[in-house]
Amino acid sequence: VGPGRGGGGAAGPGRAGADTVSTPAQGGGSAVIDMENMDDTSGSSFEDMGEMHQRMKEEEEEEAEGEAGAGEEEDGEFLGMKGLRGQLGRQVADQMWQVGKRQASKAFSLYANIDILRPYFDVEPVQVRARLLESMIPVKMINFPQKIAGELYGPLMLVFTLVAILLHGMKTSDTIIREGTLMGTAIGTCFGYWLGVSSFMYFLAYLCNAQITMVQMLSLLGYGLFGHCITLFVTYNIHFHSLFYIFWLVVGGLSTLRMVAVLVSRTVGHTQRLILCGTIAALHMLFLLYLHFAYHKVVEGILDTLEGPNMPPFQRVARDVPVVSSAVLNTTAKAIALTL
Amino acid sequence: GSARELVCERLKSIQFPGLADVSISQDIPVEGEITVPVGSHSPDEDYSTLDEPVRDTIMRDMKAVGKKFVHVMYPRKSSALLRDWDLWGPLVLCVSLALMLQGGSADSKDDGGPQFAEVFVIIWFGAVVITLNSKLLGGTISFFQSLCVLGYCVLPLTVAMLVCRLVLLAGAGTVSFIVRLVVVVAMFGWSTLASTAFLADSQPPNRKALVVYPIFLFYFVISWMILTFTPQ
């Protein structure tokens, strides 16, 4: 069938761009693109095919309406009487093309539905930076509902950053993943937390009559992961238990306080506030604890010992990458801690 | 007879709307080729590409892919990469990178290195996410063009992987680590710059940073996989 070769499928070379205008062959796919009707997404024959044939179909439909009656009778009569192979084949090919096109159009319009997410990505870099910094600053005014920006770009990027940091931590600590892959685990954990806990908190907020929408909840929790990213980035490289606990309390605590304050400002009633804030504080802090301990085997011999200048030799070495880098970092950190 | 008439009527009404009311009498046999004169390039070209030897087809495609490789290595502001997108190059690069990253984890019980499928999925899933992100941020580039660019810009990292494997053959000490680190960082920078050169132009000017960051993260993850690769 024509369209198969003409459309220049996913892996085939697209020779579409430079050809001149021509009307497409009837029912046949072609790699020629109508230059006059190119819009912003020009250059890809795949998408322009859909448009082109949609237009063709509309033209055909307009004309077919006029002669529909006579044409169908003729067709039926003709097929019944003669059944020439060529004509039948053409009809069948045409039918198949119509069906295929309809299915492709449906898939195409489904693909175009990412546009419903477009308003949530309408941000400027300055705004993202400001929101990142704000996520660590707890607001003082809790009697007035605080504004939460419903954007998804920042949280999504933070989740991916967390995935990258987690991967780094897993690799440098030689974590053994028995079922599944390193990457799958990291992505599953981070996205699972973000989406799962957001949904759960949204459900709780619905029960407690808090004024918050799902997107805002996603955004709030997502930006709260900024503290996690910082903490994990630092403590995956400098293996110090006490350092981790300090970071956990300070950085984790600040971002938790911010989320708690925002939620409190949007909820009425003591019990409800308590439920919501308690849950989110617990989940947030416990997640950080979990990330640190489950995905990061602390190298023995360097632990929480600030006494004694004798540094025991490395007992477990995962790869030669962390040997060099973490040796340097640990020595520095220890030296700084000892001098303080 | 009526068959030809039907076909000719349809042809005329679509291709030559002005002639829709011209009728052909039944007595005159209609002969000739039913090809569209204006768009005759396509069927002819198809017949010629169908009949040409396989070697020609392959060489033509390989030349196109090779040209794009050159564009990636020396990123200039040319639109050839975007206009004639294809996914052969990214596929080849992805497969070779995944094969080289497989290492010796086949016989060890723990997951010493990324599996083939893992690398494959990371690259394609990451590219899809970046493309969706750039489209949502208001980019004018199309889906497959973006995939094409991101895939082709994995080339420097594949070269880095090759170099790393060769260096590791010589030994795995601190010197080799430093050499590998330098090479991987350089190639990572090159990849990011190359893909930014192609992709950032399609964004509104004040949002370039928002598009560059995921690309940076994507190539960072791949570079990290390359750097931490140690054959068992």
XYZ file of C-alpha atoms in Angstrom:
572
model
C 0.000 0.000 0.000
C 1.230 3.404 -0.914
C 1.478 5.110 2.431
C 3.857 2.539 3.788
C 6.717 3.591 1.647
C 5.705 7.107 1.043
C 5.443 8.289 4.579
C 9.031 7.493 5.339
C 8.431 5.708 8.587
C 10.172 6.181 11.847
C 13.553 4.891 10.879
C 13.675 5.856 7.291
C 15.378 8.889 5.918
C 13.142 11.858 5.430
C 13.714 13.477 2.114
C 10.802 15.710 2.575
C 12.114 19.152 3.011
C 13.410 20.389 -0.278
C 10.923 19.031 -2.763
C 8.670 21.388 -4.570
C 4.956 21.741 -4.234
C 2.760 19.217 -5.906
C -0.628 17.819 -5.288
C -0.418 14.362 -3.812
C -1.373 11.305 -5.778
C -4.760 9.903 -5.114
C -4.760 7.515 -2.205
C -0.996 7.239 -2.432
C 1.431 8.366 0.148
C 4.238 10.516 -0.934
C 7.205 12.018 0.705
C 6.397 15.366 -0.827
C 5.296 18.049 1.515
C 3.192 20.956 0.558
C 5.494 23.840 1.374
C 2.760 26.401 1.501
C 1.060 24.701 4.360
C 4.037 24.154 6.547
C 3.612 25.314 10.030
C 6.039 25.435 12.890
C 6.501 21.712 13.110
C 7.742 21.510 9.583
C 10.432 19.194 8.427
C 9.009 15.945 9.667
C 7.117 14.100 7.052
C 5.398 12.029 9.700
C 3.371 14.846 11.145
C 2.773 16.638 7.910
C 1.429 13.451 6.419
C -1.405 13.467 8.878
C -2.286 17.041 8.046
C -1.928 16.572 4.350
C -4.161 13.606 4.173
C -6.618 15.182 6.523
C -6.901 18.029 4.062
C -7.178 15.658 1.172
C -9.839 13.736 2.943
C -11.818 16.887 3.564
C -11.597 17.845 -0.071
C -12.675 14.404 -1.093
C -15.526 14.428 1.322
C -16.831 17.722 0.045
C -16.826 16.462 -3.486
C -18.071 13.024 -2.621
C -21.120 14.484 -0.934
C -22.333 15.754 -4.258
C -22.061 12.548 -6.145
C -22.407 10.120 -3.277
C -25.666 8.615 -4.346
C -24.853 7.983 -7.957
C -21.344 6.872 -7.194
C -22.350 4.215 -4.719
C -24.916 2.677 -6.974
C -22.454 2.540 -9.754
C -19.876 1.017 -7.502
C -22.129 -1.675 -6.222
C -23.483 -2.471 -9.614
C -20.084 -2.520 -11.085
C -18.565 -4.774 -8.493
C -21.430 -7.114 -8.635
C -21.310 -7.415 -12.361
C -17.726 -7.232 -13.440
C -15.412 -7.527 -10.433
C -12.323 -6.631 -12.376
C -9.303 -7.426 -10.273
C -7.715 -4.033 -10.791
C -10.738 -2.043 -9.754
C -11.491 -4.294 -6.808
C -7.936 -4.114 -5.688
C -7.994 -0.394 -5.855
C -11.188 -0.229 -3.846
C -9.826 -2.508 -1.203
C -6.612 -0.550 -1.028
C -8.607 2.601 -0.695
C -10.672 1.139 2.114
C -7.609 -0.001 3.941
C -6.059 3.383 3.559
C -9.156 5.044 4.952
C -9.233 2.766 7.964
C -5.548 3.144 8.563
C -5.776 6.871 8.242
C -8.628 7.040 10.694
C -6.672 5.066 13.229
C -3.605 7.163 12.679
C -5.640 10.330 13.104
C -6.997 9.060 16.380
C -3.516 8.252 17.576
C -2.343 11.610 16.310
C -4.981 13.510 18.221
C -4.143 11.518 21.305
C -0.527 12.522 20.912
C -1.545 16.117 20.509
C -3.176 15.928 23.919
C 0.057 16.754 25.652
C -1.222 20.256 25.118
C -3.302 19.916 28.247
C -0.042 19.964 30.176
C 1.247 23.012 28.407
C 0.003 25.669 30.881
C 1.869 23.944 33.684
C 5.178 24.390 31.916
C 4.839 28.069 31.316
C 7.693 29.320 33.445
C 10.759 31.465 33.185
C 14.164 30.454 34.524
C 14.081 33.300 37.040
C 10.814 32.048 38.431
C 12.164 28.540 38.803
C 15.213 29.777 40.620
C 13.112 31.927 42.927
C 10.809 29.048 43.739
C 13.703 26.746 44.455
C 15.083 29.162 46.997
C 11.672 29.829 48.465
C 11.114 26.155 49.064
C 13.678 26.320 51.836
C 12.220 29.351 53.552
C 9.268 28.713 55.831
C 6.665 31.421 55.665
C 5.615 33.122 58.843
C 2.159 34.230 57.877
C -0.108 31.274 58.303
C -3.393 33.023 58.750
C -3.614 33.913 55.120
C -3.681 31.188 52.445
C -0.283 31.134 50.862
C -0.019 31.103 47.119
C 1.291 27.931 45.546
C 2.350 28.100 41.957
C 0.890 25.242 39.985
C 3.784 24.481 37.710
C 5.224 21.113 36.921
C 8.533 21.933 35.280
C 10.473 22.549 38.475
C 9.195 19.478 40.320
C 9.766 17.249 37.303
C 13.341 18.416 36.909
C 13.926 17.987 40.618
C 12.664 14.420 40.491
C 14.999 13.647 37.615
C 17.880 15.278 39.447
C 17.086 13.135 42.450
C 17.125 10.071 40.216
C 20.560 11.038 38.937
C 21.871 11.614 42.449
C 20.420 8.320 43.601
C 22.110 6.523 40.734
C 25.371 8.128 41.711
C 24.886 7.047 45.303
C 23.954 3.511 44.392
C 26.916 3.070 42.139
C 29.476 4.480 44.484
C 28.279 2.360 47.342
C 28.055 -0.850 45.383
C 24.452 -1.381 46.209
C 23.278 -4.784 45.192
C 19.993 -4.758 43.405
C 18.760 -8.273 43.103
C 15.533 -7.720 41.327
C 15.355 -5.085 38.716
C 17.920 -2.698 37.497
C 19.693 0.221 39.055
C 17.969 2.737 36.854
C 14.575 1.160 37.224
C 14.843 1.216 40.983
C 15.924 4.821 41.081
C 13.194 6.022 38.760
C 10.580 3.904 40.458
C 11.495 5.161 43.894
C 11.577 8.833 43.052
C 8.549 8.966 40.826
C 6.684 6.643 43.119
C 7.321 8.938 46.023
C 6.423 12.081 44.160
C 3.236 10.815 42.568
C 2.174 8.443 45.305
C 2.661 10.696 48.269
C 1.141 13.621 46.397
C -1.969 11.614 45.654
C -2.175 10.410 49.223
C -1.751 13.911 50.603
C -4.324 15.229 48.158
C -6.731 12.590 49.401
C -6.019 13.561 53.000
C -6.412 17.216 52.130
C -9.749 16.411 50.602
C -10.760 14.689 53.822
C -9.518 17.561 55.935
C -11.103 20.228 53.781
C -7.868 21.873 52.842
C -7.876 24.244 49.910
C -5.376 22.730 47.610
C -5.548 21.251 44.135
C -3.735 18.206 42.854
C -1.331 20.177 40.710
C -0.510 22.441 43.620
C 0.130 19.431 45.813
C 2.424 17.930 43.183
C 4.212 21.224 42.878
C 4.597 21.681 46.635
C 5.961 18.216 47.227
C 8.156 18.428 44.174
C 9.825 21.582 45.311
C 10.257 20.011 48.718
C 12.547 17.517 47.054
C 15.064 20.289 46.574
C 16.198 19.827 50.156
C 16.507 16.095 49.547
C 18.640 16.682 46.486
C 21.048 18.923 48.344
C 21.316 16.623 51.328
C 21.871 13.494 49.314
C 24.300 15.156 46.960
C 26.471 16.182 49.859
C 26.188 13.093 52.000
C 26.622 10.562 49.225
C 30.046 12.001 48.685
C 31.120 12.700 52.228
C 30.382 9.638 54.267
C 29.716 10.947 57.697
C 26.857 9.787 59.807
C 26.749 12.880 61.951
C 27.002 15.124 58.940
C 24.054 13.368 57.441
C 22.008 13.804 60.591
C 22.814 17.493 60.716
C 21.769 17.922 57.115
C 18.704 15.807 57.672
C 17.537 17.988 60.499
C 18.473 21.350 59.094
C 17.827 21.084 55.373
C 15.099 18.499 55.574
C 13.546 20.329 58.433
C 13.486 23.648 56.628
C 11.747 22.280 53.577
C 9.323 20.370 55.747
C 8.547 23.501 57.715
C 7.829 25.340 54.520
C 5.418 22.702 53.297
C 3.800 22.491 56.696
C 3.352 26.241 56.905
C 1.770 26.418 53.475
C -0.600 23.596 54.280
C -1.511 25.072 57.636
C -2.345 28.357 56.018
C -4.788 26.582 53.778
C -6.531 24.433 56.353
C -9.039 25.304 59.013
C -9.339 23.470 62.271
C -6.731 22.147 64.655
C -7.263 18.460 64.163
C -7.169 18.721 60.413
C -4.039 20.794 60.494
C -2.417 18.317 62.789
C -3.270 15.367 60.625
C -2.087 16.943 57.420
C 1.096 18.421 58.735
C 2.016 15.425 60.783
C 1.631 13.138 57.830
C 3.597 15.216 55.420
C 6.363 15.920 57.902
C 6.691 12.255 58.726
C 6.675 11.080 55.124
C 9.082 13.743 53.982
C 11.666 13.182 56.660
C 11.354 9.423 56.591
C 11.872 9.400 52.828
C 15.158 11.201 53.217
C 16.215 8.760 55.884
C 15.218 5.870 53.691
C 17.103 7.199 50.694
C 20.222 7.604 52.690
C 20.259 4.248 54.366
C 18.694 1.944 51.870
C 20.659 3.079 48.860
C 23.910 3.861 50.408
C 26.004 1.395 52.241
C 28.246 3.367 54.407
C 31.821 2.373 53.929
C 33.110 0.770 57.067
C 35.900 2.280 58.982
C 35.149 5.888 58.267
C 32.055 6.120 60.396
C 31.024 8.545 63.047
C 34.371 8.543 64.757
C 35.676 11.961 65.331
C 38.210 10.697 67.796
C 41.608 9.501 66.807
C 43.616 10.848 63.981
C 44.345 7.366 62.720
C 42.223 6.769 59.740
C 41.634 3.070 59.304
C 42.265 1.820 55.811
C 39.426 1.368 53.384
C 37.834 -1.930 53.913
C 35.335 -2.047 51.154
C 36.011 -0.491 47.856
C 33.293 -0.363 45.262
C 34.952 1.143 42.238
C 38.039 3.078 41.637
C 36.007 6.199 41.096
C 34.951 6.704 44.698
C 38.297 5.548 46.006
C 40.068 8.589 44.755
C 37.340 11.159 45.136
C 35.853 10.085 48.433
C 39.258 9.536 49.967
C 40.064 13.138 49.271
C 36.703 14.386 50.478
C 36.718 12.293 53.611
C 40.185 13.322 54.560
C 39.311 16.943 54.075
C 36.110 16.671 56.045
C 37.806 14.860 58.854
C 40.596 17.381 58.946
C 38.135 20.249 59.084
C 36.117 18.550 61.801
C 39.185 17.861 63.860
C 40.402 21.409 63.686
C 37.042 22.811 64.727
C -15.836 1.266 -20.355
C -17.473 2.308 -17.139
C -14.441 1.316 -15.117
C -12.198 3.730 -16.866
C -14.881 6.348 -16.781
C -15.251 6.051 -13.048
C -11.550 6.255 -12.449
C -11.126 9.162 -14.801
C -13.987 11.028 -13.218
C -12.452 10.674 -9.791
C -9.056 11.654 -11.071
C -10.395 14.663 -12.816
C -12.468 15.845 -9.908
C -9.524 15.758 -7.576
C -6.604 16.697 -9.737
C -8.255 18.932 -12.278
C -11.328 20.380 -10.657
C -11.928 22.653 -13.562
C -12.550 19.747 -15.877
C -15.146 18.087 -13.681
C -17.931 18.705 -16.119
C -16.127 17.393 -19.143
C -17.453 13.985 -20.046
C -15.838 11.286 -22.030
C -18.083 9.512 -24.484
C -18.262 5.794 -24.220
C -17.120 5.224 -27.776
C -13.675 6.662 -27.466
C -11.464 4.243 -25.621
C -9.499 5.974 -22.947
C -5.935 4.937 -23.030
C -2.762 5.926 -21.448
C -1.091 5.675 -18.107
C -3.021 6.626 -15.067
C -0.289 8.566 -13.422
C -0.499 12.071 -12.140
C 1.607 14.177 -14.441
C 2.511 16.797 -11.877
C 3.579 14.467 -9.148
C 5.156 12.003 -11.459
C 8.460 12.265 -9.692
C 7.318 10.089 -6.835
C 6.228 6.955 -8.667
C 9.165 7.188 -11.052
C 11.586 7.689 -8.241
C 10.081 4.786 -6.424
C 10.437 2.500 -9.354
C 13.989 3.596 -9.764
C 14.843 3.128 -6.109
C 13.126 -0.226 -6.120
C 15.134 -1.370 -9.067
C 18.457 -0.027 -8.039
C 20.921 -2.379 -6.474
C 20.842 -2.725 -2.724
C 24.328 -1.370 -2.503
C 23.179 1.987 -3.856
C 20.391 2.281 -1.355
C 22.635 1.419 1.534
C 25.401 3.729 0.374
C 22.993 6.609 0.002
C 21.621 6.137 3.483
C 25.056 5.665 4.943
C 26.281 8.818 3.308
C 23.377 10.717 4.842
C 24.176 9.278 8.249
C 27.867 10.012 7.830
C 27.142 13.589 6.871
C 25.176 14.022 10.050
C 27.997 12.553 12.097
C 30.265 15.214 10.662
C 27.716 17.860 11.560
C 27.728 16.655 15.139
C 31.478 16.603 15.463
C 31.751 20.124 14.109
C 28.533 21.745 15.246
C 27.754 24.593 12.964
C 24.499 26.384 12.526
C 23.288 24.200 9.733
C 19.801 22.922 9.423
C 20.670 19.736 7.560
C 20.447 17.688 10.723
C 17.012 19.006 11.433
C 15.598 18.930 7.956
C 16.389 15.400 6.941
C 16.006 13.648 10.211
C 16.556 9.957 10.443
C 16.979 7.575 13.306
C 19.544 5.168 11.846
C 22.464 7.005 13.366
C 20.993 7.181 16.873
C 20.084 3.517 16.691
C 23.601 2.492 15.711
C 25.142 4.702 18.379
C 22.760 3.523 21.063
C 23.310 -0.140 20.281
C 27.084 0.191 20.163
C 27.161 2.156 23.409
C 24.928 -0.377 25.129
C 27.068 -3.240 23.869
C 30.256 -1.611 25.070
C 28.732 -0.865 28.452
C 27.763 -4.430 29.026
C 31.070 -5.397 30.453
C 31.535 -8.548 32.417
C 28.476 -8.537 34.579
C 27.030 -11.555 32.842
C 28.595 -14.055 35.160
C 28.467 -12.189 38.439
C 25.541 -12.450 40.761
C 25.217 -8.804 41.554
C 24.397 -6.139 39.112
C 27.859 -4.917 38.344
C 26.983 -2.836 35.367
C 24.073 -1.605 33.336
C 22.428 -4.199 31.200
C 21.886 -3.704 27.514
C 18.196 -3.066 27.886
C 18.810 -0.582 30.659
C 21.089 1.613 28.586
C 18.790 1.376 25.618
C 15.773 2.379 27.662
C 17.613 5.188 29.403
C 18.716 6.747 26.147
C 15.394 6.529 24.374
C 13.239 7.324 27.380
C 15.470 10.247 28.254
C 15.350 11.560 24.711
C 11.568 11.286 24.648
C 11.249 13.129 27.940
C 13.527 15.928 26.799
C 11.590 16.252 23.565
C 8.269 16.401 25.365
C 9.686 18.939 27.744
C 10.954 21.170 24.989
C 7.647 20.922 23.169
C 5.733 21.796 26.305
C 7.959 24.782 26.875
C 6.867 26.125 23.540
C 9.497 24.799 21.205
C 8.996 24.781 17.481
C 10.926 21.634 16.774
C 9.107 18.472 15.937
C 9.185 15.231 17.873
C 11.385 13.143 15.609
C 13.716 15.975 14.767
C 14.496 16.370 18.423
C 14.966 12.638 18.878
C 17.292 12.663 15.886
C 19.442 15.473 17.254
C 19.685 14.011 20.737
C 20.534 10.614 19.362
C 23.236 11.895 17.066
C 24.802 13.939 19.847
C 25.518 10.726 21.741
C 28.379 10.251 19.266
C 31.070 12.014 21.336
C 30.116 9.911 24.343
C 30.375 6.737 22.308
C 33.853 7.815 21.279
C 34.622 8.444 24.952
C 33.408 4.950 25.814
C 35.708 3.496 23.193
C 38.641 5.441 24.570
C 37.779 4.363 28.113
C 37.692 0.727 27.152
C 41.063 1.045 25.455
C 42.527 2.822 28.466
C 41.120 0.181 30.777
C 42.868 -2.484 28.731
C 46.111 -0.900 29.802
C 45.231 -1.023 33.470
C 42.899 0.419 36.073
C 44.856 2.742 38.282
C 44.673 6.322 39.353
C 46.322 7.566 36.186
C 43.894 5.706 34.009
C 41.043 7.094 36.084
C 42.232 10.630 35.608
C 42.658 10.115 31.891
C 39.195 8.634 31.636
C 37.723 11.420 33.721
C 39.226 14.080 31.487
C 38.097 12.355 28.310
C 34.570 11.747 29.545
C 34.158 15.275 30.847
C 35.386 16.720 27.571
C 33.067 14.552 25.510
C 30.173 15.284 27.824
C 30.717 18.984 27.318
C 30.937 18.476 23.578
C 27.696 16.491 23.466
C 25.836 19.020 25.501
C 27.130 21.928 23.451
C 26.379 20.191 20.177
C 22.814 19.344 21.072
C 22.260 22.766 22.579
C 23.464 24.369 19.371
C 20.783 22.540 17.460
C 17.936 22.535 19.907
C 18.146 25.812 21.705
C 17.424 27.803 18.604
C 13.941 26.446 18.422
C 13.035 27.818 21.833
C 11.944 31.266 22.839
C 15.155 33.067 23.790
C 14.515 33.528 27.493
C 13.789 29.877 28.104
C 16.920 28.331 26.738
C 18.184 27.460 30.204
C 15.037 25.503 30.938
C 15.625 23.316 27.903
C 19.366 22.959 28.357
C 19.137 21.642 31.915
C 17.420 18.319 31.119
C 19.830 17.795 28.224
C 22.682 18.397 30.636
C 21.208 15.896 33.077
C 20.640 13.318 30.351
C 24.199 13.408 29.072
C 25.450 13.560 32.645
C 23.748 10.260 33.447
C 25.183 8.657 30.325
C 28.653 10.038 31.086
C 28.356 8.730 34.612
C 27.539 5.266 33.329
C 30.571 5.440 31.055
C 32.908 6.701 33.744
C 31.929 4.142 36.348
C 32.230 1.267 33.957
C 34.777 -1.288 35.028
C 35.072 -4.596 33.292
C 34.922 -7.473 35.746
